[in-house]
mmCIF file of C-alpha atoms in Angstrom:
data_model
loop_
_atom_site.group_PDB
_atom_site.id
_atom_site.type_symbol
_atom_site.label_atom_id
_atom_site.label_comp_id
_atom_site.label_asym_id
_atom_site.label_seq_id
_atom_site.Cartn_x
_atom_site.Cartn_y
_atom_site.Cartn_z
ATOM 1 C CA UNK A 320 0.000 0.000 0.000
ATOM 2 C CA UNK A 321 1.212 3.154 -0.649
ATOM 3 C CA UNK A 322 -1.047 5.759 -0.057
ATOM 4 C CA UNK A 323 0.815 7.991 1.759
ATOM 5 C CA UNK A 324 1.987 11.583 0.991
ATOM 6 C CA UNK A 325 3.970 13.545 3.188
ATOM 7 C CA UNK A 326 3.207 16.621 1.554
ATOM 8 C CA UNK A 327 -0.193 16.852 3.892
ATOM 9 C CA UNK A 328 2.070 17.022 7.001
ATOM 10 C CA UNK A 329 4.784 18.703 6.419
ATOM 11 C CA UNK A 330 6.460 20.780 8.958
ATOM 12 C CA UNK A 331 3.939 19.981 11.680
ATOM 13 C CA UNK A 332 5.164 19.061 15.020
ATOM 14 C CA UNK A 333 6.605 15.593 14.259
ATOM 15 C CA UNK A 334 9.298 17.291 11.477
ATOM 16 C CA UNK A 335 10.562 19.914 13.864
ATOM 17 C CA UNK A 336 11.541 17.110 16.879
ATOM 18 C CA UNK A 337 12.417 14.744 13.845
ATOM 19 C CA UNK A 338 14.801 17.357 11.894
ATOM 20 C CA UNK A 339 16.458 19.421 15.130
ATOM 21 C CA UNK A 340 17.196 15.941 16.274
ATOM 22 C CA UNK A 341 19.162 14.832 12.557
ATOM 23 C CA UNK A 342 20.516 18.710 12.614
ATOM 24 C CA UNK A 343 22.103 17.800 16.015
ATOM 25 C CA UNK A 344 23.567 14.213 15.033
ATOM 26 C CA UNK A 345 24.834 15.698 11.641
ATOM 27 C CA UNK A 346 26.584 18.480 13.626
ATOM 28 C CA UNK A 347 28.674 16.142 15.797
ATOM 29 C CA UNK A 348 29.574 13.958 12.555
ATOM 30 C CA UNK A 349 31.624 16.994 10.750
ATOM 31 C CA UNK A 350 33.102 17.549 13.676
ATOM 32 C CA UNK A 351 35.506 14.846 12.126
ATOM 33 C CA UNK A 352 36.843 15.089 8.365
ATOM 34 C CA UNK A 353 36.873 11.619 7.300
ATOM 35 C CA UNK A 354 33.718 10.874 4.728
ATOM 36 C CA UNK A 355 30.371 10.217 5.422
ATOM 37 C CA UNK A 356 27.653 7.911 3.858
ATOM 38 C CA UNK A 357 24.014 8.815 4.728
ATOM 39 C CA UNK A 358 20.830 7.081 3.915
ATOM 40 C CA UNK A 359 17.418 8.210 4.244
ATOM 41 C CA UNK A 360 14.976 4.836 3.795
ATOM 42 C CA UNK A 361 11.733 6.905 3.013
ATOM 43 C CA UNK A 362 13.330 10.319 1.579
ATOM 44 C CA UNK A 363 9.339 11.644 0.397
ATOM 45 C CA UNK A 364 9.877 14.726 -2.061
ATOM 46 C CA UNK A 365 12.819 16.264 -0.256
ATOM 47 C CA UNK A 366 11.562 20.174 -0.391
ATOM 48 C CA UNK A 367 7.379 20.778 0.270
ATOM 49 C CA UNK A 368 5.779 24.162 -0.874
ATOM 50 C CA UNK A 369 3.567 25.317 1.779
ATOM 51 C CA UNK A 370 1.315 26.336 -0.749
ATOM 52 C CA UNK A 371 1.039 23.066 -2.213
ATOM 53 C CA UNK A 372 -2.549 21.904 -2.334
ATOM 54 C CA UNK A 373 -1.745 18.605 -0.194
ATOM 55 C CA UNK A 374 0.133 20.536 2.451
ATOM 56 C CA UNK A 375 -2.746 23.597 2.451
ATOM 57 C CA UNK A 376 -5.686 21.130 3.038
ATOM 58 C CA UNK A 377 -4.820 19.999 6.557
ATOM 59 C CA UNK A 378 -1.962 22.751 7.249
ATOM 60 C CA UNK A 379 -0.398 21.686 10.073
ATOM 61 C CA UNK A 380 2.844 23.552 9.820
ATOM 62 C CA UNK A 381 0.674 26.487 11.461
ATOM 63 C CA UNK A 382 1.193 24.268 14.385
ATOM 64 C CA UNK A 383 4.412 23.250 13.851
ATOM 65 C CA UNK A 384 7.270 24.771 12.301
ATOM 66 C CA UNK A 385 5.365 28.326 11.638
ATOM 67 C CA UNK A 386 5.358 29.091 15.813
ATOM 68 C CA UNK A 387 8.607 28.488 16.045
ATOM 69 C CA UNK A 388 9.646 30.661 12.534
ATOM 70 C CA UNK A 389 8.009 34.187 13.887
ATOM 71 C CA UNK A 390 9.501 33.384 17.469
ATOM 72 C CA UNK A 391 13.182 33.252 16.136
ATOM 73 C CA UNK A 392 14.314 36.602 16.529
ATOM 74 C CA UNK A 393 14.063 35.819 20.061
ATOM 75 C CA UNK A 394 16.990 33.335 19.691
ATOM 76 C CA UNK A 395 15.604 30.754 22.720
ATOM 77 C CA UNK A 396 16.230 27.408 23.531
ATOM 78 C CA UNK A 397 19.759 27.820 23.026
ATOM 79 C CA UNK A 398 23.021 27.361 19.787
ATOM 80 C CA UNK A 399 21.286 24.302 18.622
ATOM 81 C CA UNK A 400 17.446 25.578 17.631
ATOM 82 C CA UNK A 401 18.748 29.111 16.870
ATOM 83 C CA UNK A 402 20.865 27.054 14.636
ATOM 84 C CA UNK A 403 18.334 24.999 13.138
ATOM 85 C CA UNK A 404 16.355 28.037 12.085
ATOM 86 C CA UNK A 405 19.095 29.857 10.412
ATOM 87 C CA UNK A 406 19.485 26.834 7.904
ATOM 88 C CA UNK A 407 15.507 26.630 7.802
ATOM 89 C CA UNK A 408 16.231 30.344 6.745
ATOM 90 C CA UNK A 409 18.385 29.206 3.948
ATOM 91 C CA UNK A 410 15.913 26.837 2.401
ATOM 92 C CA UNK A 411 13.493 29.749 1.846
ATOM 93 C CA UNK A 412 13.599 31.583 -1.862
ATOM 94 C CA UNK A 413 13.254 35.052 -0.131
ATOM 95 C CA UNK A 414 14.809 34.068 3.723
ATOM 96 C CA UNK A 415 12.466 36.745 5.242
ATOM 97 C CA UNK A 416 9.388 34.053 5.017
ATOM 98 C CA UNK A 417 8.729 30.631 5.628
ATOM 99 C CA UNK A 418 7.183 29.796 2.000
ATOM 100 C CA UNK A 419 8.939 26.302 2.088
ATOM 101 C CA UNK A 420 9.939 23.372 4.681
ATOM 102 C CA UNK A 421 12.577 21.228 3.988
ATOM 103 C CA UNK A 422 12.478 17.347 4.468
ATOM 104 C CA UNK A 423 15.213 14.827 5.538
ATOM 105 C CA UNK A 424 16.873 14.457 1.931
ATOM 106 C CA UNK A 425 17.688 18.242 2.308
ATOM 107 C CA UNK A 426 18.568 18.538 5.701
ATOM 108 C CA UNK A 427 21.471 15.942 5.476
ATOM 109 C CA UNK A 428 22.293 17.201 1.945
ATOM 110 C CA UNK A 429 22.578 21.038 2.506
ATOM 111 C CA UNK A 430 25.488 19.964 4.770
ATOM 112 C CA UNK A 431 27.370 17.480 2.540
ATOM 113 C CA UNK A 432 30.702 17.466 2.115
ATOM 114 C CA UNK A 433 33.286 16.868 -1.013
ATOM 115 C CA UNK A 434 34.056 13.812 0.487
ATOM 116 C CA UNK A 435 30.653 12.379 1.221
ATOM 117 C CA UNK A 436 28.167 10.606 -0.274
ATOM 118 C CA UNK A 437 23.787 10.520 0.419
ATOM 119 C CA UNK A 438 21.454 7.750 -0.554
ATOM 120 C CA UNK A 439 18.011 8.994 -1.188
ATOM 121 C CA UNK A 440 15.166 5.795 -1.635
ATOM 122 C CA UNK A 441 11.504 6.558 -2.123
ATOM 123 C CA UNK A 442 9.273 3.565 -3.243
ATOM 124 C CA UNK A 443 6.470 5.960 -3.679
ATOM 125 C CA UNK A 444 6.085 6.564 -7.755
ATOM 126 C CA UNK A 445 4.760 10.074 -7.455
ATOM 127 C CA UNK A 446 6.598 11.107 -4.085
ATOM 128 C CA UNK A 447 9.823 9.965 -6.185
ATOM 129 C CA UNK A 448 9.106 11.456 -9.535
ATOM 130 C CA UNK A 449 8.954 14.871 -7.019
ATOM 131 C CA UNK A 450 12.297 14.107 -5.594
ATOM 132 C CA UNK A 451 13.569 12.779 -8.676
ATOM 133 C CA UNK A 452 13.658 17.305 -9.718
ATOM 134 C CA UNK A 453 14.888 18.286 -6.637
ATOM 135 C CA UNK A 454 18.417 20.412 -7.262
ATOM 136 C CA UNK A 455 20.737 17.905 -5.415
ATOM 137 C CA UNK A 456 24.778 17.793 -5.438
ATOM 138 C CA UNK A 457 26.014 15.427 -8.000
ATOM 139 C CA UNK A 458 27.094 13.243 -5.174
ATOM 140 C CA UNK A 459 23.224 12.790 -4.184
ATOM 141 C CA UNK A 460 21.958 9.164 -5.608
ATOM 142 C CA UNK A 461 17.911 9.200 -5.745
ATOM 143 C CA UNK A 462 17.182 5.184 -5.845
ATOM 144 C CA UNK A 463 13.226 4.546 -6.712
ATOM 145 C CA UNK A 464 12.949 1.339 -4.461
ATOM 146 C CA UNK A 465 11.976 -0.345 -1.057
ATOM 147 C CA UNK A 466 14.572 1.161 1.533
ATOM 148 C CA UNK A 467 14.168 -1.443 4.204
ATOM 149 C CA UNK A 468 15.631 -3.875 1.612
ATOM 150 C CA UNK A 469 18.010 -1.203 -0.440
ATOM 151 C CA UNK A 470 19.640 -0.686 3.031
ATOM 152 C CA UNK A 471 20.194 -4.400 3.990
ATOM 153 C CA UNK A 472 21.533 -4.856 0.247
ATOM 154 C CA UNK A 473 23.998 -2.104 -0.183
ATOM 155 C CA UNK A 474 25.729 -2.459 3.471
ATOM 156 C CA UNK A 475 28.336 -2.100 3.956
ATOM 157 C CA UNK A 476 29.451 0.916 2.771
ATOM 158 C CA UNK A 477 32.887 2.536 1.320
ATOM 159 C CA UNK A 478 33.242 5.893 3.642
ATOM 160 C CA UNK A 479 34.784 4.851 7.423
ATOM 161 C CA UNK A 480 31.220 6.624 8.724
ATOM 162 C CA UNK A 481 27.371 5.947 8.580
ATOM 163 C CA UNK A 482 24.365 7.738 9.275
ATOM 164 C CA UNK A 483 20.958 6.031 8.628
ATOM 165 C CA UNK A 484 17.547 7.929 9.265
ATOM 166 C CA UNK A 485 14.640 5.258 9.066
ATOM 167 C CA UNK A 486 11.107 7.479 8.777
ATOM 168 C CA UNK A 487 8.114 5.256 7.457
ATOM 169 C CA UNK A 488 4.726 6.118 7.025
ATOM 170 C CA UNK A 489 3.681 2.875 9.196
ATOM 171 C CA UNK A 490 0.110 3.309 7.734
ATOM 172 C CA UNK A 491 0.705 -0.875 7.534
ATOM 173 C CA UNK A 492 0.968 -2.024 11.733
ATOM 174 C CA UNK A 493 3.569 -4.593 10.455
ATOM 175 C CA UNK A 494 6.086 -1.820 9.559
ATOM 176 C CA UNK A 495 7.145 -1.362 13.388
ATOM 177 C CA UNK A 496 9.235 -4.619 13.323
ATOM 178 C CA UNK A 497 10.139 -4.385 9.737
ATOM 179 C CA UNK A 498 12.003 -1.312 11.449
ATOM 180 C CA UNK A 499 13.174 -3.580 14.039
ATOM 181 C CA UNK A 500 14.511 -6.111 12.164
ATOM 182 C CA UNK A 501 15.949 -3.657 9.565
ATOM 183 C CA UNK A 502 17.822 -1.849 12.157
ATOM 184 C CA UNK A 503 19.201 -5.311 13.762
ATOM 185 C CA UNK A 504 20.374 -6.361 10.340
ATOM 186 C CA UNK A 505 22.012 -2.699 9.411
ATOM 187 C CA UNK A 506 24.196 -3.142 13.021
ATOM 188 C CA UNK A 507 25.012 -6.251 12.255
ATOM 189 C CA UNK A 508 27.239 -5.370 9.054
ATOM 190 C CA UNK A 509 27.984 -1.500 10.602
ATOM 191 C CA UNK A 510 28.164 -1.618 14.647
ATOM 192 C CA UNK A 511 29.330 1.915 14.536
ATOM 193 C CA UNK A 512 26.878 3.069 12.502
ATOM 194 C CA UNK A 513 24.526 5.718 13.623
ATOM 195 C CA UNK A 514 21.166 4.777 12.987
ATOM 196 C CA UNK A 515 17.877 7.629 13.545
ATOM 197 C CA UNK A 516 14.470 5.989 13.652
ATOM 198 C CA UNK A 517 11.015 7.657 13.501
ATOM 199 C CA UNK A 518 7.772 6.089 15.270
ATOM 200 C CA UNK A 519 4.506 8.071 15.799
ATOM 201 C CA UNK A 520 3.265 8.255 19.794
ATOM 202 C CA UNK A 521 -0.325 7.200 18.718
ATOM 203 C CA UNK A 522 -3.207 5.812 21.557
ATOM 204 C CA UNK A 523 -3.145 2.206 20.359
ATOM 205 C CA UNK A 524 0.496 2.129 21.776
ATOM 206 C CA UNK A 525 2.417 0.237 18.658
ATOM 207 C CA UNK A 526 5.745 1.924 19.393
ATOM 208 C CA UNK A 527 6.387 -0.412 22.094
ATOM 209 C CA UNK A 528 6.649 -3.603 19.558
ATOM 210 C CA UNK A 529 9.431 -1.657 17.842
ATOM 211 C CA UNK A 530 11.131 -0.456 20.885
ATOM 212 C CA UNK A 531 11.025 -3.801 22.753
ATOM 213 C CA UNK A 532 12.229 -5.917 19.595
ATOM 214 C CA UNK A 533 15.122 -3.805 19.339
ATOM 215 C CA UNK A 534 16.261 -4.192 23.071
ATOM 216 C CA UNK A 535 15.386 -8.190 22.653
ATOM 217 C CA UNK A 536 17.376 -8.069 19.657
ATOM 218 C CA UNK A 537 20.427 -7.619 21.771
ATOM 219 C CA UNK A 538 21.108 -3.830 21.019
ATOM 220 C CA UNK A 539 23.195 -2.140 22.634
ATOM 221 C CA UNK A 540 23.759 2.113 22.760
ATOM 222 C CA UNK A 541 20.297 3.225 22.344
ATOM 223 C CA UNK A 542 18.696 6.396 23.309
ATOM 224 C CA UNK A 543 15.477 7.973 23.055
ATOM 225 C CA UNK A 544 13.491 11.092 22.851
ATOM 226 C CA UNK A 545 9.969 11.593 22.822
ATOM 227 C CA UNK A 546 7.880 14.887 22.358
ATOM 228 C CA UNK A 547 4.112 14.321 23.593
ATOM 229 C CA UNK A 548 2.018 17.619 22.553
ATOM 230 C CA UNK A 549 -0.719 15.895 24.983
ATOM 231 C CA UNK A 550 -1.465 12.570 26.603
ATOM 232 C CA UNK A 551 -3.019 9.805 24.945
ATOM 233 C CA UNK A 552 -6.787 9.921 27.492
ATOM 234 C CA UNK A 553 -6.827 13.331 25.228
ATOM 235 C CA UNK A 554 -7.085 12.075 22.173
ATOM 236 C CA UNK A 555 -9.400 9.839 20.850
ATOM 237 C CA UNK A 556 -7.811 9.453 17.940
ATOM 238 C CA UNK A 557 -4.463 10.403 15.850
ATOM 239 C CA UNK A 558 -1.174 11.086 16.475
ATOM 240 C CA UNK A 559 -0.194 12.744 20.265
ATOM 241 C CA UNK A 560 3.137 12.932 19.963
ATOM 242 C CA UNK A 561 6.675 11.689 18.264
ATOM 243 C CA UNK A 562 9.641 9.724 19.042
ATOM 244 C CA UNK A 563 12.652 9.423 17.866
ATOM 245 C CA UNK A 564 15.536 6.903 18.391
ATOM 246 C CA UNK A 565 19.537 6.985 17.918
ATOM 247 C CA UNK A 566 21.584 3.786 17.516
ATOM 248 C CA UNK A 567 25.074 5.175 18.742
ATOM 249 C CA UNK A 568 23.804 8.297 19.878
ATOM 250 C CA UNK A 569 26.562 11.383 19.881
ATOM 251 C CA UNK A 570 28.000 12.494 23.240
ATOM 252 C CA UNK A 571 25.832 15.614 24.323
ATOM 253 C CA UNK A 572 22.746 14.536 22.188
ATOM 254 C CA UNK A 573 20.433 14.176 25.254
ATOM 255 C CA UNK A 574 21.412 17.835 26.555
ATOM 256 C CA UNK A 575 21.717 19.866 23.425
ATOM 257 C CA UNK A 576 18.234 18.333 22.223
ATOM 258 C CA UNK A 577 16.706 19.009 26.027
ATOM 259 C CA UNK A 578 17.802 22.622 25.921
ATOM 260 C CA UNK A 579 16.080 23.452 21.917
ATOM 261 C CA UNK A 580 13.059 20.928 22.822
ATOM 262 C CA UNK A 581 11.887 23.108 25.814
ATOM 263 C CA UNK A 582 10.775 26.444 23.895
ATOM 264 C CA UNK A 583 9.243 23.929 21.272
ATOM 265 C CA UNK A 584 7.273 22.111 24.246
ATOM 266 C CA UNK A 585 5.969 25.544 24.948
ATOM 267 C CA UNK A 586 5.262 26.854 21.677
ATOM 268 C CA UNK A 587 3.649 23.540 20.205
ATOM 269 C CA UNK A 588 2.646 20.971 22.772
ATOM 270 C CA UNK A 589 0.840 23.031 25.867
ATOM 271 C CA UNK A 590 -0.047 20.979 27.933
ATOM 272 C CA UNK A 591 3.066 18.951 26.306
ATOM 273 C CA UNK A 592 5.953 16.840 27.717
ATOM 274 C CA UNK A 593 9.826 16.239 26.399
ATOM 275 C CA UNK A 594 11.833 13.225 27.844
ATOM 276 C CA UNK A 595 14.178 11.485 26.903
ATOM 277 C CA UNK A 596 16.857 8.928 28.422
ATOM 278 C CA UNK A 597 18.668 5.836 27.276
ATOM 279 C CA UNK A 598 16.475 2.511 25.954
ATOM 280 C CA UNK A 599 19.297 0.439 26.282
ATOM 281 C CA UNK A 600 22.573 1.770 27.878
ATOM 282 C CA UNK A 601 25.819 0.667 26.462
#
């Protein structure tokens, strides 16, 4: 099934904890020269027009990344958001307004290197055709194909580093341990790989499958962060909040992330909740 489209979500609440917490991992990586592979599994259209008709009918950048863009002249929640917001800045024709949002493909690519390399796959026909005219770097490879298996199959890679971001849809309840077992596969060719993962906080509670299989799995060096906009007895339906998971998480991650998240608790999720912690220590 592929019926989804991120194009009706983008920049709502989910993007902003998703992308500040890539923008964080990617700024630890270059602290090092030697080359970098990344690989986004489920890259959607890589740049979204907030006039596009899918992303106008539900709109819910308004309560996402749109707060955030007319509070940044206040500079809050410390280097790492008023960071994030400068390069959301430079994704924007005219940089005064927020006319576009920028998806995963761009925020690892606007900070590639000579020496690296990015992996886009999209299995989605029209979401890739999209992507497909996006104004990558030469060095950007835009695969149309299932990125659960293109990962397994082209690990492991040239460059010394890795840096995987895994962001289905899971409209299907089987994809939380296809993410499971993908991951456990990817860290068994790469153990110093540093693998992102997406899951939705929704009422029915599915999360848990993927976060349990990964700590049976024997993983090791896993963190967490989750950004609840409201509890689940408040929502009778739909998503409540967003988590995200790092495989080999960067020193400082937890702090740096705890220090941008709590202006975006306040701005987006009132009454809202940030936490975050390790899944499985070392």
């Amino acid at each position: 099934m592929l019926s989804y489209q991120h194009a009706y979500h983008a920049g709502n609440f989910a993007d902003v904890h998703k992308h500040l917490t890539l923008h964080a991992v990617i700024d630890h990586l270059l602290r090092k020269k030697s080359p970098i592979t990344y690989i986004d599994t489920h890259a959607g259209r890589g740049l979204y027009p907030l006039d596009a008709a899918e992303t106008t009918r539900l709109q819910e950048y308004r309560e996402g990344v749109a707060p955030l863009w007319s509070a940044r002249e206040t500079r809050e929640g410390g280097t790492l958001l008023v960071e994030w917001l400068t390069a959301l800045a430079a994704a924007q024709p005219d940089p005064r307004r927020l006319t576009h949002y920028p998806g995963s493909p761009w925020w690892m690519g606007q900070r590639l290197r000579a020496q690296d390399q990015q992996w886009l796959f999209e299995l989605h026909p029209g979401e890739h055709e999209h992507l497909s005219q996006q104004p990558f770097p030469a060095a950007v490879q835009r695969i149309h194909g299932d990125g659960f298996k293109g990962l397994r199959e082209r690990l492991p890679v040239r460059t010394p580093r890795l840096c995987v971001l895994i962001d289905p849809s899971y409209e299907r309840k089987e994809e939380y341990l296809e993410v499971a077992e993908t991951v456990l596969a990817a860290m068994c060719k790469v153990r110093h790989a540093v693998v992102l993962v997406w899951y939705p906080l929704l009422p029915a509670g599915r999360h848990r499958e993927l976060l349990e299989a990964l700590r049976d799995g024997g993983l090791r060096k896993v963190w967490y962060g989750e950004f609840s906009r409201r509890t689940p007895a408040q929502e009778e339906r739909g998503m409540y909040g967003s988590g995200m998971l790092v495989v080999n998480p960067p020193w400082g991650l937890d702090e740096r992330l705890a220090e941008a998240m709590a202006p975006v608790v306040a701005r987006l999720g009132s009454p809202g909740s940030y936490r975050s912690g390790w899944w499985v220590e070392e």
